[in-house]
Amino acid sequence: MLRVEYLYWLVGAFLIAAAWFNVRERHYSMAAFWLILSGPFVFGDLVLAAVQRNEALPAQLMGGGVVALGLLAARGGLRSKADTPAEREQREHSAARIGNRLFAPALAIPLLTLALFFAGRHLSVNGTPLLDPKALTLTSLGLASLLALVAAVRVTRARPLHSIVEGRRLLDSLGWAVLLPMILATLGGVFAATGVGETIAALASAVIPVDSRMACLLAFALGMVVFTVIMGNAFAAFPVMMAGIGLPLLVLRHGADPAILGAIGMLTGYCGTLLTPMAANFNIVPA
């Protein structure tokens, strides 16, 4: 069975490779940043297992790593080197040669993800699912990305190693901004863990007619918009609204499909993002 942990390990291996390339070029701050970030992907299972055994040290070390990431970003040393004129000319020539075929692998990712998601429920060998049923969406997305990578190598006729080199270049260009989705999702988790979701559920139950599906759905959608405006990102608002209205009122009370509800929540959440000129997604990512 293809477990989602295997994909996390693959991401961790890529981050370690990016760190190694930066060490070779003496970009030590950038190398340290990617090396530390690889830790949660590689050792996440071990940390969770330690937490379940009431061992605090691994989680504390992981928290120290997060603090170190913030300090490295604050130092301002996470800047990628500019492309040389020769590299820029070679990239433009390659893009002109390939043309619109270059978009095929990228467009294949969502299509393959959908196909694998719907087919994954029926794929099994001797009763064992081929794709991890506990994280079918993530597993489908990861496998679709790998298949698209193979297609990209075929389309561009480049060496497989070149994908790692170019991936590392793009990663360096983004720098610390790649942490935004994870950090903001964690922020939403913190709000949910501190009981904000329960407070919202109590307020919603007192204000809206909870027996009305439409009223609950409107409260969820508009709540996603408002909380995204407040927090600056839908990743942070989603856990709060799902815990407060989505799960107790729509899923448990009215039998809503969690997958469809999640799609509605993220769509309305990013409508809230578009209402905020200072939204984190669009204005603090390096150009």
Short mmCIF file of C-alpha atoms in Angstrom, two decimals:
data_model
loop_
_atom_site.label_atom_id
_atom_site.label_comp_id
_atom_site.label_asym_id
_atom_site.label_seq_id
_atom_site.Cartn_x
_atom_site.Cartn_y
_atom_site.Cartn_z
CA MET A 1 0.00 0.00 0.00
CA LEU A 2 1.23 3.47 -0.90
CA ARG A 3 1.07 5.27 2.44
CA VAL A 4 1.03 9.04 2.62
CA GLU A 5 4.12 8.87 4.83
CA TYR A 6 6.15 7.72 1.83
CA LEU A 7 5.29 10.96 0.05
CA TYR A 8 6.26 12.98 3.11
CA TRP A 9 9.62 11.20 3.13
CA LEU A 10 10.04 12.00 -0.56
CA VAL A 11 9.41 15.69 0.13
CA GLY A 12 11.92 15.52 2.97
CA ALA A 13 14.50 13.93 0.67
CA PHE A 14 13.96 16.72 -1.87
CA LEU A 15 14.47 19.37 0.83
CA ILE A 16 17.68 17.64 1.92
CA ALA A 17 18.85 17.65 -1.70
CA ALA A 18 18.06 21.36 -1.93
CA ALA A 19 20.08 21.94 1.24
CA TRP A 20 23.02 20.00 -0.23
CA PHE A 21 23.00 22.07 -3.45
CA ASN A 22 23.05 25.25 -1.35
CA VAL A 23 25.95 23.95 0.74
CA ARG A 24 27.92 23.32 -2.45
CA GLU A 25 27.28 26.92 -3.49
CA ARG A 26 28.07 28.19 0.03
CA HIS A 27 24.57 29.49 0.70
CA TYR A 28 24.68 28.22 4.25
CA SER A 29 21.62 30.06 5.61
CA MET A 30 19.44 28.73 2.81
CA ALA A 31 20.89 25.24 3.28
CA ALA A 32 20.16 25.31 7.02
CA PHE A 33 16.61 26.50 6.34
CA TRP A 34 15.76 23.61 4.00
CA LEU A 35 17.55 21.07 6.17
CA ILE A 36 15.56 22.09 9.26
CA LEU A 37 12.32 22.13 7.27
CA SER A 38 12.97 18.57 6.11
CA GLY A 39 12.78 17.40 9.75
CA PRO A 40 8.98 17.38 10.13
CA PHE A 41 8.57 15.51 6.85
CA VAL A 42 11.18 12.86 7.65
CA PHE A 43 10.67 12.47 11.40
CA GLY A 44 7.03 13.49 11.80
CA ASP A 45 5.85 9.93 12.53
CA LEU A 46 8.49 9.50 15.22
CA VAL A 47 7.51 12.79 16.87
CA LEU A 48 3.82 11.85 16.90
CA ALA A 49 4.63 8.43 18.33
CA ALA A 50 6.72 10.07 21.07
CA VAL A 51 3.87 12.46 21.91
CA GLN A 52 1.51 9.51 22.28
CA ARG A 53 4.00 8.01 24.75
CA ASN A 54 3.96 11.32 26.68
CA GLU A 55 7.56 12.09 25.68
CA ALA A 56 7.84 15.84 25.23
CA LEU A 57 11.44 16.20 24.01
CA PRO A 58 10.96 15.33 20.29
CA ALA A 59 8.06 17.78 19.97
CA GLN A 60 10.08 20.43 21.81
CA LEU A 61 12.98 19.91 19.41
CA MET A 62 10.57 20.30 16.52
CA GLY A 63 9.30 23.53 18.08
CA GLY A 64 12.89 24.72 18.42
CA GLY A 65 13.33 24.02 14.72
CA VAL A 66 10.34 26.24 13.94
CA VAL A 67 11.89 29.04 15.99
CA ALA A 68 15.17 28.52 14.13
CA LEU A 69 13.34 28.84 10.80
CA GLY A 70 11.93 32.17 11.94
CA LEU A 71 15.36 33.42 13.00
CA LEU A 72 16.92 32.37 9.70
CA ALA A 73 14.18 34.17 7.78
CA ALA A 74 14.59 37.28 9.95
CA ARG A 75 18.32 37.43 9.20
CA GLY A 76 17.53 38.12 5.56
CA GLY A 77 19.96 35.55 4.21
CA LEU A 78 17.36 33.58 2.26
CA ARG A 79 17.94 35.13 -1.12
CA SER A 80 18.45 33.06 -4.24
CA LYS A 81 21.09 34.00 -6.76
CA ALA A 82 19.94 35.77 -9.90
CA ASP A 83 19.96 33.91 -13.19
CA THR A 84 22.87 34.60 -15.49
CA PRO A 85 22.08 35.89 -18.99
CA ALA A 86 23.14 32.51 -20.42
CA GLU A 87 20.76 30.63 -18.10
CA ARG A 88 17.91 32.99 -18.93
CA GLU A 89 18.53 32.64 -22.66
CA GLN A 90 18.68 28.85 -22.42
CA ARG A 91 15.40 28.75 -20.49
CA GLU A 92 13.65 31.01 -23.02
CA HIS A 93 14.96 28.92 -25.91
CA SER A 94 13.72 25.73 -24.27
CA ALA A 95 10.28 27.25 -23.63
CA ALA A 96 10.02 28.40 -27.25
CA ARG A 97 11.03 24.95 -28.52
CA ILE A 98 8.50 23.07 -26.40
CA GLY A 99 5.66 25.58 -26.77
CA ASN A 100 2.25 24.85 -25.30
CA ARG A 101 3.17 21.23 -24.67
CA LEU A 102 4.85 22.54 -21.53
CA PHE A 103 1.42 23.00 -19.91
CA ALA A 104 0.34 19.39 -20.40
CA PRO A 105 2.13 17.93 -17.32
CA ALA A 106 0.86 20.76 -15.10
CA LEU A 107 -2.73 20.34 -16.29
CA ALA A 108 -2.42 16.59 -15.82
CA ILE A 109 -1.94 16.93 -12.04
CA PRO A 110 -5.55 17.87 -11.11
CA LEU A 111 -7.01 15.47 -13.69
CA LEU A 112 -4.88 12.56 -12.47
CA THR A 113 -5.63 13.46 -8.85
CA LEU A 114 -9.37 13.24 -9.49
CA ALA A 115 -9.01 9.99 -11.43
CA LEU A 116 -6.86 8.39 -8.73
CA PHE A 117 -9.16 9.61 -5.96
CA PHE A 118 -12.27 8.05 -7.48
CA ALA A 119 -10.46 4.91 -8.66
CA GLY A 120 -8.41 4.53 -5.47
CA ARG A 121 -11.39 3.31 -3.48
CA HIS A 122 -11.62 0.28 -5.77
CA LEU A 123 -7.91 -0.48 -6.27
CA SER A 124 -6.70 -3.29 -4.03
CA VAL A 125 -4.53 -6.41 -4.03
CA ASN A 126 -5.71 -9.34 -1.91
CA GLY A 127 -7.99 -7.00 0.00
CA THR A 128 -5.23 -4.45 0.72
CA PRO A 129 -5.87 -0.97 -0.78
CA LEU A 130 -3.16 0.27 -3.13
CA LEU A 131 -3.60 3.86 -1.93
CA ASP A 132 -3.77 4.91 1.71
CA PRO A 133 -7.52 5.15 2.48
CA LYS A 134 -6.86 7.39 5.51
CA ALA A 135 -5.32 10.09 3.28
CA LEU A 136 -6.64 9.21 -0.16
CA THR A 137 -6.70 12.79 -1.43
CA LEU A 138 -3.09 13.52 -0.44
CA THR A 139 -1.90 10.17 -1.72
CA SER A 140 -3.68 10.73 -5.04
CA LEU A 141 -2.19 14.22 -5.34
CA GLY A 142 1.32 12.97 -4.58
CA LEU A 143 1.11 10.10 -7.05
CA ALA A 144 -0.38 12.40 -9.70
CA SER A 145 2.52 14.81 -9.19
CA LEU A 146 5.04 12.00 -9.68
CA LEU A 147 3.28 10.87 -12.86
CA ALA A 148 3.24 14.47 -14.11
CA LEU A 149 6.96 14.69 -13.36
CA VAL A 150 7.58 11.65 -15.56
CA ALA A 151 5.48 13.27 -18.29
CA ALA A 152 7.43 16.54 -17.95
CA VAL A 153 10.73 14.70 -18.35
CA ARG A 154 9.38 13.06 -21.51
CA VAL A 155 8.06 16.34 -22.93
CA THR A 156 11.19 18.37 -22.22
CA ARG A 157 13.61 15.49 -22.93
CA ALA A 158 15.61 16.59 -19.91
CA ARG A 159 17.47 14.36 -17.51
CA PRO A 160 15.51 13.34 -14.39
CA LEU A 161 18.17 15.01 -12.22
CA HIS A 162 17.40 18.31 -13.95
CA SER A 163 13.95 18.30 -12.33
CA ILE A 164 15.60 18.33 -8.90
CA VAL A 165 17.93 21.16 -9.92
CA GLU A 166 15.08 23.28 -11.29
CA GLY A 167 12.84 22.41 -8.37
CA ARG A 168 15.52 23.58 -5.99
CA ARG A 169 15.89 26.82 -7.98
CA LEU A 170 12.17 27.54 -7.69
CA LEU A 171 12.25 26.61 -4.00
CA ASP A 172 15.08 29.07 -3.39
CA SER A 173 13.16 31.76 -5.29
CA LEU A 174 10.17 31.37 -2.96
CA GLY A 175 12.36 31.18 0.14
CA TRP A 176 10.66 31.45 3.51
CA ALA A 177 7.27 32.05 1.87
CA VAL A 178 6.81 28.30 1.34
CA LEU A 179 6.12 28.12 5.08
CA LEU A 180 2.99 30.28 4.83
CA PRO A 181 0.42 27.53 4.19
CA MET A 182 1.82 25.32 6.95
CA ILE A 183 2.20 28.13 9.49
CA LEU A 184 -1.26 29.54 8.82
CA ALA A 185 -2.87 26.10 8.95
CA THR A 186 -1.11 25.60 12.29
CA LEU A 187 -2.50 28.94 13.45
CA GLY A 188 -5.98 27.71 12.62
CA GLY A 189 -5.29 24.53 14.55
CA VAL A 190 -4.21 26.57 17.57
CA PHE A 191 -7.44 28.57 17.44
CA ALA A 192 -9.46 25.36 17.18
CA ALA A 193 -7.54 23.74 20.07
CA THR A 194 -8.18 26.73 22.33
CA GLY A 195 -11.93 26.40 21.93
CA VAL A 196 -12.69 29.14 19.42
CA GLY A 197 -14.63 26.63 17.32
CA GLU A 198 -16.89 25.70 20.23
CA THR A 199 -17.54 29.38 20.94
CA ILE A 200 -18.51 29.94 17.32
CA ALA A 201 -20.79 26.89 17.44
CA ALA A 202 -22.57 28.28 20.51
CA LEU A 203 -22.98 31.71 18.93
CA ALA A 204 -24.19 30.24 15.65
CA SER A 205 -26.72 28.03 17.42
CA ALA A 206 -28.09 31.07 19.24
CA VAL A 207 -28.34 33.26 16.13
CA ILE A 208 -29.25 31.06 13.15
CA PRO A 209 -32.04 28.47 12.79
CA VAL A 210 -29.94 25.31 13.04
CA ASP A 211 -32.72 23.18 11.52
CA SER A 212 -32.32 25.02 8.22
CA ARG A 213 -29.64 23.58 5.93
CA MET A 214 -29.44 26.77 3.90
CA ALA A 215 -29.03 28.95 6.99
CA CYS A 216 -26.22 26.73 8.32
CA LEU A 217 -24.50 26.66 4.92
CA LEU A 218 -24.72 30.44 4.57
CA ALA A 219 -23.33 30.88 8.09
CA PHE A 220 -20.43 28.55 7.24
CA ALA A 221 -19.66 30.22 3.91
CA LEU A 222 -19.94 33.80 5.17
CA GLY A 223 -18.01 32.84 8.31
CA MET A 224 -15.18 31.55 6.12
CA VAL A 225 -15.14 34.86 4.25
CA VAL A 226 -15.10 36.96 7.43
CA PHE A 227 -12.53 34.85 9.28
CA THR A 228 -10.27 34.78 6.23
CA VAL A 229 -10.43 38.57 6.09
CA ILE A 230 -9.49 38.70 9.79
CA MET A 231 -6.70 36.11 9.64
CA GLY A 232 -5.45 36.89 6.14
CA ASN A 233 -5.59 33.31 4.88
CA ALA A 234 -8.19 30.59 4.35
CA PHE A 235 -5.87 27.91 5.76
CA ALA A 236 -6.10 29.56 9.17
CA ALA A 237 -9.86 30.15 9.02
CA PHE A 238 -10.84 26.69 7.79
CA PRO A 239 -10.17 24.62 10.97
CA VAL A 240 -12.03 27.16 13.11
CA MET A 241 -15.16 27.31 10.94
CA MET A 242 -15.16 23.59 10.28
CA ALA A 243 -14.98 22.86 14.02
CA GLY A 244 -17.59 25.49 14.85
CA ILE A 245 -20.20 25.11 12.12
CA GLY A 246 -19.09 22.64 9.46
CA LEU A 247 -18.80 19.46 11.50
CA PRO A 248 -21.44 19.88 14.25
CA LEU A 249 -24.18 21.52 12.17
CA LEU A 250 -23.66 20.58 8.54
CA VAL A 251 -21.93 17.18 8.65
CA LEU A 252 -23.36 15.63 11.83
CA ARG A 253 -26.76 17.32 11.93
CA HIS A 254 -27.63 17.62 8.24
CA GLY A 255 -25.44 14.86 6.74
CA ALA A 256 -23.33 17.05 4.44
CA ASP A 257 -20.50 15.45 2.47
CA PRO A 258 -17.23 16.54 4.17
CA ALA A 259 -15.31 16.60 0.86
CA ILE A 260 -17.84 18.88 -0.85
CA LEU A 261 -18.11 21.02 2.27
CA GLY A 262 -14.34 21.37 2.36
CA ALA A 263 -14.31 22.55 -1.26
CA ILE A 264 -17.03 25.11 -0.52
CA GLY A 265 -15.14 26.27 2.56
CA MET A 266 -11.86 26.84 0.74
CA LEU A 267 -13.62 28.52 -2.21
CA THR A 268 -15.46 30.98 0.02
CA GLY A 269 -12.36 31.42 2.14
CA TYR A 270 -10.30 32.57 -0.81
CA CYS A 271 -13.12 34.91 -1.77
CA GLY A 272 -12.32 36.46 1.60
CA THR A 273 -8.64 36.52 0.70
CA LEU A 274 -9.41 38.49 -2.45
CA LEU A 275 -11.22 41.09 -0.32
CA THR A 276 -8.03 41.88 1.61
CA PRO A 277 -5.35 43.93 -0.20
CA MET A 278 -2.81 42.85 2.44
CA ALA A 279 -3.66 39.14 2.15
CA ALA A 280 -0.62 37.00 2.92
CA ASN A 281 -1.03 34.81 -0.16
CA PHE A 282 -0.54 37.54 -2.72
CA ASN A 283 1.49 40.40 -1.31
CA ILE A 284 4.32 39.03 0.80
CA VAL A 285 5.42 36.21 -1.50
CA PRO A 286 8.59 37.35 -3.31
CA ALA A 287 7.97 38.17 -6.96
#
